[in-house]
Amino acid sequence: MDFGVKEVVLTEVGTRDGFQSEKKIVSTNDKIMLINDLVKAGFQRIEFSSFVSPKAIPQLADAAEVIKGVDRNNDVKFTALVPNLRGAIRALECQIDEIVVFLSASESHNQKNLNRSIHESLTGFEEVVKLANDNNIPVHGDISTAFGCPFEGNVQYKKLVEISKQYKALGFKGVTLGDTTGMATPPIVKAAIREIQDNIPDLDITLHFHNTRGVGLANVLIGLNEGIYLYESCFGGIGGCPFAPDATGNICSEDLVYMMNEMNIKTGININHLIKIAKKAEKILEYKLPGQVMHAGERLKKYSLEDVKTAKGN
Ligand code: COA
Ligand code: ZN
């Protein structure tokens, strides 16, 4: 089995996408502890928080305190979501490594999430880019609801191309296609990737899936088959957008690393360390997280015969 990709780069988004929709506001210290652990587990990219309005996402109001408390490591890129100039100023004050601006492929979700039109978002990004360029900080662009919108249904591939072209014109090297409410399916993923690659061949594509309908990892296989090596995932499989109905968890980092290990695709991430992080997060959040490998263990985990009763009932 050869999917063409031998090595992937994963961005862990647990303390951002993961915690933004949790009822419990996770303490700053716990966030810092988890991020330091993620660095030790081997992540090269960590989307640690968002510099958004604390009224919109109170769970992430401590973004500045979090990054100031983290042991910065030059080999790890710390990125954060930024919706506007105010967010960019806050992010730059903390010397983050990359700004991630975001908008939605659908007008309805952009209005719900950002209180403005797609055009207004794009116009606003110009001042973010100018400030980032003046400070030599790269900017990356996300497209939420890229594979379907919970209010409008299917998203036209040409809309993804149109926004990606504008991102390219703003100087971005890459685009993340975000499946905010888990509406992506293998044929949609394949067609979206091809449409962007055919029209803008030199733009890196990152895939950000949610496992809302159980096909998250199947979508990753399609991505690998199309040569995509950049993915985003979340420890414990938590996550979701508070401004989209029925949004549920991201694809789970441990499950993803487990699959990559079994496929001999390098991630640079220690799965045992990652499972421990997911278990710590489970303890912090106080409910059973949806991740599967964190509970089942790896495939060759050996059980004792005594652990299971026989069919005779003894
Ligand atoms: N950081 C901190 N505060 C911010 C901010 C930022 N980046 N942007 C705006 N604010 C503050 C303003 O100062 C203002 O505060 P005030 O009421 O005390 O005066 C308030 O937020 C509203 O500002 P306004 O510019 O009118 O924004 P808005 O109400 O139209 O909201 C966004 C627009 C983009 C700021 C808001 O919708 C948002 O942060 N959305 C993020 C959504 C998100 O992260 N979704 C999950 C990821 S997909
Ligand atoms: Zn997401």
GROMACS .gro file of C-alpha atoms and ligand atoms in nm:
model
  363
    1MET     CA    1   0.000   0.000   0.000
    2ASP     CA    2   0.166   0.321  -0.111
    3PHE     CA    3  -0.011   0.652  -0.071
    4GLY     CA    4   0.283   0.847  -0.213
    5VAL     CA    5   0.347   1.046   0.104
    6LYS     CA    6   0.629   0.921   0.331
    7GLU     CA    7   0.620   1.192   0.595
    8VAL     CA    8   0.349   1.424   0.726
    9VAL     CA    9   0.354   1.740   0.933
   10LEU     CA   10   0.075   1.757   1.190
   11THR     CA   11  -0.052   2.071   1.358
   12GLU     CA   12  -0.203   2.004   1.700
   13VAL     CA   13  -0.508   2.225   1.754
   14GLY     CA   14  -0.635   2.084   2.085
   15THR     CA   15  -0.585   2.388   2.304
   16ARG     CA   16  -0.756   2.603   2.035
   17ASP     CA   17  -1.025   2.412   1.840
   18GLY     CA   18  -1.047   2.158   2.123
   19PHE     CA   19  -1.101   2.393   2.413
   20GLN     CA   20  -1.299   2.668   2.233
   21SER     CA   21  -1.624   2.472   2.255
   22GLU     CA   22  -1.585   2.310   2.597
   23LYS     CA   23  -1.831   2.416   2.867
   24LYS     CA   24  -1.552   2.408   3.122
   25ILE     CA   25  -1.299   2.689   3.088
   26VAL     CA   26  -0.964   2.511   3.114
   27SER     CA   27  -0.716   2.691   3.339
   28THR     CA   28  -0.423   2.877   3.187
   29ASN     CA   29  -0.181   2.655   3.380
   30ASP     CA   30  -0.337   2.335   3.245
   31LYS     CA   31  -0.319   2.472   2.889
   32ILE     CA   32   0.050   2.559   2.938
   33MET     CA   33   0.121   2.214   3.082
   34LEU     CA   34  -0.048   2.039   2.788
   35ILE     CA   35   0.130   2.256   2.529
   36ASN     CA   36   0.471   2.190   2.689
   37ASP     CA   37   0.387   1.817   2.678
   38LEU     CA   38   0.287   1.842   2.310
   39VAL     CA   39   0.627   1.991   2.232
   40LYS     CA   40   0.796   1.701   2.414
   41ALA     CA   41   0.576   1.454   2.222
   42GLY     CA   42   0.727   1.588   1.899
   43PHE     CA   43   0.480   1.830   1.739
   44GLN     CA   44   0.647   2.083   1.510
   45ARG     CA   45   0.338   2.302   1.485
   46ILE     CA   46   0.093   2.392   1.760
   47GLU     CA   47  -0.209   2.617   1.709
   48PHE     CA   48  -0.220   2.710   2.074
   49SER     CA   49  -0.515   2.958   2.091
   50SER     CA   50  -0.707   3.240   1.918
   51PHE     CA   51  -0.676   3.616   1.954
   52VAL     CA   52  -1.048   3.667   1.902
   53SER     CA   53  -1.305   3.863   2.101
   54PRO     CA   54  -1.329   3.721   2.454
   55LYS     CA   55  -1.704   3.780   2.426
   56ALA     CA   56  -1.717   3.542   2.129
   57ILE     CA   57  -1.489   3.274   2.281
   58PRO     CA   58  -1.435   3.326   2.655
   59GLN     CA   59  -1.261   2.988   2.673
   60LEU     CA   60  -0.960   3.138   2.488
   61ALA     CA   61  -0.948   3.483   2.650
   62ASP     CA   62  -0.611   3.393   2.806
   63ALA     CA   63  -0.425   3.341   2.474
   64ALA     CA   64  -0.151   3.592   2.568
   65GLU     CA   65  -0.093   3.445   2.916
   66VAL     CA   66  -0.082   3.094   2.769
   67ILE     CA   67   0.190   3.165   2.513
   68LYS     CA   68   0.390   3.371   2.761
   69GLY     CA   69   0.393   3.070   2.997
   70VAL     CA   70   0.498   2.813   2.736
   71ASP     CA   71   0.862   2.698   2.708
   72ARG     CA   72   0.933   2.835   2.361
   73ASN     CA   73   1.135   2.605   2.144
   74ASN     CA   74   1.277   2.735   1.818
   75ASP     CA   75   1.199   2.411   1.638
   76VAL     CA   76   0.828   2.443   1.710
   77LYS     CA   77   0.602   2.693   1.535
   78PHE     CA   78   0.335   2.839   1.764
   79THR     CA   79   0.041   2.968   1.562
   80ALA     CA   80  -0.292   3.126   1.655
   81LEU     CA   81  -0.616   3.230   1.490
   82VAL     CA   82  -0.662   3.602   1.431
   83PRO     CA   83  -0.987   3.750   1.292
   84ASN     CA   84  -0.895   4.119   1.261
   85LEU     CA   85  -0.630   4.386   1.317
   86ARG     CA   86  -0.700   4.397   1.692
   87GLY     CA   87  -0.622   4.024   1.709
   88ALA     CA   88  -0.305   4.069   1.502
   89ILE     CA   89  -0.176   4.342   1.735
   90ARG     CA   90  -0.238   4.117   2.038
   91ALA     CA   91  -0.072   3.820   1.865
   92LEU     CA   92   0.236   4.015   1.763
   93GLU     CA   93   0.282   4.147   2.116
   94CYS     CA   94   0.332   3.782   2.216
   95GLN     CA   95   0.581   3.712   1.933
   96ILE     CA   96   0.389   3.421   1.792
   97ASP     CA   97   0.549   3.241   1.493
   98GLU     CA   98   0.259   3.258   1.247
   99ILE     CA   99  -0.075   3.436   1.225
  100VAL     CA  100  -0.367   3.232   1.093
  101VAL     CA  101  -0.652   3.439   0.954
  102PHE     CA  102  -0.984   3.269   0.892
  103LEU     CA  103  -1.312   3.311   0.714
  104SER     CA  104  -1.583   3.075   0.595
  105ALA     CA  105  -1.660   2.954   0.245
  106SER     CA  106  -2.027   3.032   0.313
  107GLU     CA  107  -2.168   3.378   0.385
  108SER     CA  108  -2.406   3.245   0.653
  109HIS     CA  109  -2.133   3.086   0.863
  110ASN     CA  110  -1.903   3.385   0.815
  111GLN     CA  111  -2.180   3.609   0.951
  112LYS     CA  112  -2.247   3.379   1.248
  113ASN     CA  113  -1.880   3.330   1.329
  114LEU     CA  114  -1.729   3.667   1.245
  115ASN     CA  115  -2.022   3.908   1.214
  116ARG     CA  116  -1.923   4.024   0.865
  117SER     CA  117  -1.932   3.922   0.498
  118ILE     CA  118  -1.658   3.720   0.329
  119HIS     CA  119  -1.561   4.032   0.135
  120GLU     CA  120  -1.534   4.235   0.457
  121SER     CA  121  -1.317   3.962   0.612
  122LEU     CA  122  -1.083   3.962   0.311
  123THR     CA  123  -1.057   4.340   0.308
  124GLY     CA  124  -0.977   4.335   0.679
  125PHE     CA  125  -0.698   4.083   0.623
  126GLU     CA  126  -0.508   4.341   0.417
  127GLU     CA  127  -0.425   4.545   0.728
  128VAL     CA  128  -0.339   4.226   0.920
  129VAL     CA  129  -0.095   4.127   0.644
  130LYS     CA  130   0.062   4.472   0.633
  131LEU     CA  131   0.128   4.466   1.007
  132ALA     CA  132   0.255   4.106   0.994
  133ASN     CA  133   0.488   4.187   0.701
  134ASP     CA  134   0.627   4.487   0.889
  135ASN     CA  135   0.709   4.246   1.173
  136ASN     CA  136   0.836   3.965   0.947
  137ILE     CA  137   0.568   3.723   1.066
  138PRO     CA  138   0.412   3.489   0.809
  139VAL     CA  139   0.033   3.478   0.764
  140HIS     CA  140  -0.161   3.166   0.673
  141GLY     CA  141  -0.526   3.146   0.565
  142ASP     CA  142  -0.798   2.907   0.680
  143ILE     CA  143  -1.127   2.846   0.504
  144SER     CA  144  -1.394   2.718   0.744
  145THR     CA  145  -1.697   2.520   0.618
  146ALA     CA  146  -1.484   2.438   0.312
  147PHE     CA  147  -1.657   2.106   0.242
  148GLY     CA  148  -2.011   2.204   0.333
  149CYS     CA  149  -2.204   2.456   0.540
  150PRO     CA  150  -2.462   2.362   0.805
  151PHE     CA  151  -2.683   2.652   0.690
  152GLU     CA  152  -2.631   2.651   0.311
  153GLY     CA  153  -2.537   2.291   0.224
  154ASN     CA  154  -2.280   2.215  -0.046
  155VAL     CA  155  -1.998   2.461  -0.107
  156GLN     CA  156  -1.898   2.525  -0.468
  157TYR     CA  157  -1.537   2.425  -0.541
  158LYS     CA  158  -1.500   2.749  -0.736
  159LYS     CA  159  -1.564   2.939  -0.412
  160LEU     CA  160  -1.264   2.762  -0.255
  161VAL     CA  161  -1.053   2.850  -0.558
  162GLU     CA  162  -1.170   3.212  -0.550
  163ILE     CA  163  -1.079   3.256  -0.180
  164SER     CA  164  -0.751   3.064  -0.221
  165LYS     CA  165  -0.655   3.296  -0.509
  166GLN     CA  166  -0.718   3.596  -0.286
  167TYR     CA  167  -0.506   3.434  -0.012
  168LYS     CA  168  -0.228   3.383  -0.266
  169ALA     CA  169  -0.257   3.747  -0.373
  170LEU     CA  170  -0.219   3.847  -0.008
  171GLY     CA  171   0.112   3.657  -0.008
  172PHE     CA  172   0.009   3.342   0.181
  173LYS     CA  173   0.205   3.024   0.107
  174GLY     CA  174  -0.078   2.796   0.206
  175VAL     CA  175  -0.446   2.746   0.273
  176THR     CA  176  -0.617   2.522   0.526
  177LEU     CA  177  -0.943   2.364   0.419
  178GLY     CA  178  -1.146   2.332   0.739
  179ASP     CA  179  -1.432   2.085   0.763
  180THR     CA  180  -1.601   2.274   1.047
  181THR     CA  181  -1.902   2.044   1.090
  182GLY     CA  182  -1.769   1.720   0.943
  183MET     CA  183  -1.945   1.741   0.606
  184ALA     CA  184  -1.646   1.627   0.398
  185THR     CA  185  -1.661   1.289   0.226
  186PRO     CA  186  -1.390   1.119   0.017
  187PRO     CA  187  -1.521   1.231  -0.327
  188ILE     CA  188  -1.572   1.589  -0.210
  189VAL     CA  189  -1.220   1.601  -0.059
  190LYS     CA  190  -1.063   1.465  -0.377
  191ALA     CA  191  -1.249   1.708  -0.602
  192ALA     CA  192  -1.174   2.009  -0.379
  193ILE     CA  193  -0.801   1.932  -0.365
  194ARG     CA  194  -0.779   1.880  -0.742
  195GLU     CA  195  -0.971   2.199  -0.817
  196ILE     CA  196  -0.733   2.407  -0.603
  197GLN     CA  197  -0.419   2.230  -0.726
  198ASP     CA  198  -0.524   2.269  -1.091
  199ASN     CA  199  -0.590   2.640  -1.048
  200ILE     CA  200  -0.322   2.740  -0.795
  201PRO     CA  201  -0.052   2.472  -0.814
  202ASP     CA  202   0.198   2.644  -0.585
  203LEU     CA  203  -0.029   2.687  -0.283
  204ASP     CA  204   0.025   2.434   0.000
  205ILE     CA  205  -0.296   2.268   0.114
  206THR     CA  206  -0.350   2.170   0.479
  207LEU     CA  207  -0.649   1.951   0.566
  208HIS     CA  208  -0.848   2.002   0.886
  209PHE     CA  209  -1.118   1.739   0.932
  210HIS     CA  210  -1.380   1.677   1.197
  211ASN     CA  211  -1.501   1.324   1.260
  212THR     CA  212  -1.865   1.425   1.305
  213ARG     CA  213  -1.994   1.161   1.064
  214GLY     CA  214  -1.722   0.901   1.115
  215VAL     CA  215  -1.524   0.954   0.792
  216GLY     CA  216  -1.245   1.177   0.923
  217LEU     CA  217  -0.959   0.931   0.877
  218ALA     CA  218  -1.102   0.808   0.545
  219ASN     CA  219  -1.076   1.168   0.428
  220VAL     CA  220  -0.710   1.173   0.540
  221LEU     CA  221  -0.642   0.868   0.320
  222ILE     CA  222  -0.784   1.060   0.025
  223GLY     CA  223  -0.560   1.354   0.114
  224LEU     CA  224  -0.253   1.126   0.125
  225ASN     CA  225  -0.349   0.979  -0.209
  226GLU     CA  226  -0.355   1.331  -0.353
  227GLY     CA  227  -0.008   1.401  -0.211
  228ILE     CA  228  -0.119   1.620   0.082
  229TYR     CA  229   0.124   1.602   0.375
  230LEU     CA  230  -0.014   1.873   0.606
  231TYR     CA  231  -0.293   1.784   0.851
  232GLU     CA  232  -0.449   1.929   1.165
  233SER     CA  233  -0.579   1.719   1.452
  234CYS     CA  234  -0.673   1.735   1.816
  235PHE     CA  235  -0.574   1.524   2.119
  236GLY     CA  236  -0.861   1.313   2.250
  237GLY     CA  237  -1.068   1.393   1.939
  238ILE     CA  238  -1.234   1.694   2.104
  239GLY     CA  239  -1.318   2.019   1.925
  240GLY     CA  240  -1.582   2.206   1.734
  241CYS     CA  241  -1.707   2.552   1.647
  242PRO     CA  242  -1.949   2.712   1.897
  243PHE     CA  243  -2.111   2.902   1.608
  244ALA     CA  244  -2.214   2.597   1.405
  245PRO     CA  245  -2.495   2.358   1.501
  246ASP     CA  246  -2.401   2.001   1.605
  247ALA     CA  247  -2.029   2.062   1.556
  248THR     CA  248  -1.826   1.780   1.711
  249GLY     CA  249  -1.466   1.676   1.749
  250ASN     CA  250  -1.168   1.707   1.520
  251ILE     CA  251  -0.997   1.396   1.393
  252CYS     CA  252  -0.808   1.263   1.691
  253SER     CA  253  -0.430   1.311   1.701
  254GLU     CA  254  -0.354   0.974   1.865
  255ASP     CA  255  -0.580   0.789   1.620
  256LEU     CA  256  -0.417   0.972   1.329
  257VAL     CA  257  -0.060   0.905   1.450
  258TYR     CA  258  -0.153   0.540   1.512
  259MET     CA  259  -0.276   0.507   1.153
  260MET     CA  260   0.034   0.682   1.015
  261ASN     CA  261   0.263   0.454   1.220
  262GLU     CA  262   0.084   0.145   1.085
  263MET     CA  263   0.130   0.284   0.731
  264ASN     CA  264   0.501   0.361   0.787
  265ILE     CA  265   0.442   0.732   0.734
  266LYS     CA  266   0.666   0.943   0.956
  267THR     CA  267   0.507   1.194   1.194
  268GLY     CA  268   0.794   1.256   1.439
  269ILE     CA  269   0.541   1.217   1.722
  270ASN     CA  270   0.570   0.972   2.009
  271ILE     CA  271   0.231   0.800   2.035
  272ASN     CA  272   0.276   0.684   2.395
  273HIS     CA  273   0.349   1.037   2.503
  274LEU     CA  274   0.049   1.160   2.305
  275ILE     CA  275  -0.184   0.905   2.466
  276LYS     CA  276  -0.072   1.029   2.808
  277ILE     CA  277  -0.155   1.387   2.701
  278ALA     CA  278  -0.504   1.280   2.587
  279LYS     CA  279  -0.558   1.107   2.922
  280LYS     CA  280  -0.448   1.420   3.107
  281ALA     CA  281  -0.696   1.623   2.898
  282GLU     CA  282  -0.967   1.370   2.980
  283LYS     CA  283  -0.897   1.415   3.351
  284ILE     CA  284  -0.908   1.793   3.314
  285LEU     CA  285  -1.236   1.792   3.118
  286GLU     CA  286  -1.395   1.525   3.342
  287TYR     CA  287  -1.573   1.317   3.076
  288LYS     CA  288  -1.477   1.032   2.842
  289LEU     CA  289  -1.314   1.184   2.534
  290PRO     CA  290  -1.406   1.047   2.188
  291GLY     CA  291  -1.049   0.941   2.097
  292GLN     CA  292  -1.026   0.566   2.039
  293VAL     CA  293  -0.659   0.464   2.060
  294MET     CA  294  -0.627   0.646   2.394
  295HIS     CA  295  -0.879   0.397   2.536
  296ALA     CA  296  -0.811   0.080   2.334
  297GLY     CA  297  -0.430   0.109   2.319
  298GLU     CA  298  -0.226   0.006   2.018
  299ARG     CA  299  -0.312  -0.299   1.804
  300LEU     CA  300  -0.055  -0.529   1.961
  301LYS     CA  301  -0.143  -0.445   2.319
  302LYS     CA  302  -0.152  -0.785   2.496
  303TYR     CA  303  -0.433  -0.870   2.736
  304SER     CA  304  -0.407  -1.138   3.001
  305LEU     CA  305  -0.640  -1.435   2.952
  306GLU     CA  306  -0.753  -1.383   3.310
  307ASP     CA  307  -0.887  -1.038   3.217
  308VAL     CA  308  -1.182  -1.184   3.026
  309LYS     CA  309  -1.438  -1.438   3.144
  310THR     CA  310  -1.503  -1.746   2.928
  311ALA     CA  311  -1.819  -1.820   2.731
  312LYS     CA  312  -1.914  -2.060   3.011
  313GLY     CA  313  -1.942  -1.757   3.233
  314ASN     CA  314  -1.651  -1.826   3.472
  315COA     N1  315  -0.941   4.050   2.045
  315COA     C1  316  -0.999   4.099   2.158
  315COA     N2  317  -1.110   4.175   2.158
  315COA     C2  318  -1.164   4.203   2.039
  315COA     C3  319  -1.110   4.156   1.918
  315COA     C4  320  -0.994   4.077   1.925
  315COA     N3  321  -0.937   4.027   1.815
  315COA     N4  322  -1.185   4.201   1.817
  315COA     C5  323  -1.285   4.273   1.871
  315COA     N5  324  -1.272   4.274   2.004
  315COA     C6  325  -1.360   4.339   2.101
  315COA     C7  326  -1.385   4.484   2.072
  315COA     O1  327  -1.288   4.564   2.133
  315COA     C8  328  -1.523   4.506   2.129
  315COA     O2  329  -1.514   4.514   2.269
  315COA     P1  330  -1.612   4.610   2.353
  315COA     O3  331  -1.751   4.558   2.329
  315COA     O4  332  -1.567   4.590   2.494
  315COA     O5  333  -1.591   4.747   2.298
  315COA     C9  334  -1.593   4.375   2.098
  315COA     O6  335  -1.489   4.277   2.089
  315COA    C10  336  -1.672   4.379   1.969
  315COA     O7  337  -1.589   4.429   1.867
  315COA     P2  338  -1.636   4.443   1.715
  315COA     O8  339  -1.520   4.494   1.634
  315COA     O9  340  -1.765   4.518   1.709
  315COA    O10  341  -1.655   4.294   1.673
  315COA     P3  342  -1.785   4.209   1.649
  315COA    O11  343  -1.877   4.209   1.765
  315COA    O12  344  -1.840   4.243   1.515
  315COA    O13  345  -1.719   4.063   1.641
  315COA    C11  346  -1.520   3.938   1.592
  315COA    C12  347  -1.627   4.033   1.541
  315COA    C13  348  -1.447   3.886   1.470
  315COA    C14  349  -1.426   4.012   1.682
  315COA    C15  350  -1.588   3.822   1.670
  315COA    O14  351  -1.698   3.775   1.598
  315COA    C16  352  -1.495   3.707   1.697
  315COA    O15  353  -1.398   3.720   1.770
  315COA     N6  354  -1.522   3.588   1.639
  315COA    C17  355  -1.437   3.472   1.657
  315COA    C18  356  -1.512   3.348   1.624
  315COA    C19  357  -1.427   3.225   1.645
  315COA    O16  358  -1.316   3.228   1.695
  315COA     N7  359  -1.484   3.110   1.606
  315COA    C20  360  -1.422   2.982   1.623
  315COA    C21  361  -1.319   2.951   1.523
  315COA     S1  362  -1.386   2.887   1.373
  316ZN      ZN  363  -1.217   2.274   1.344
   0.00000   0.00000   0.00000
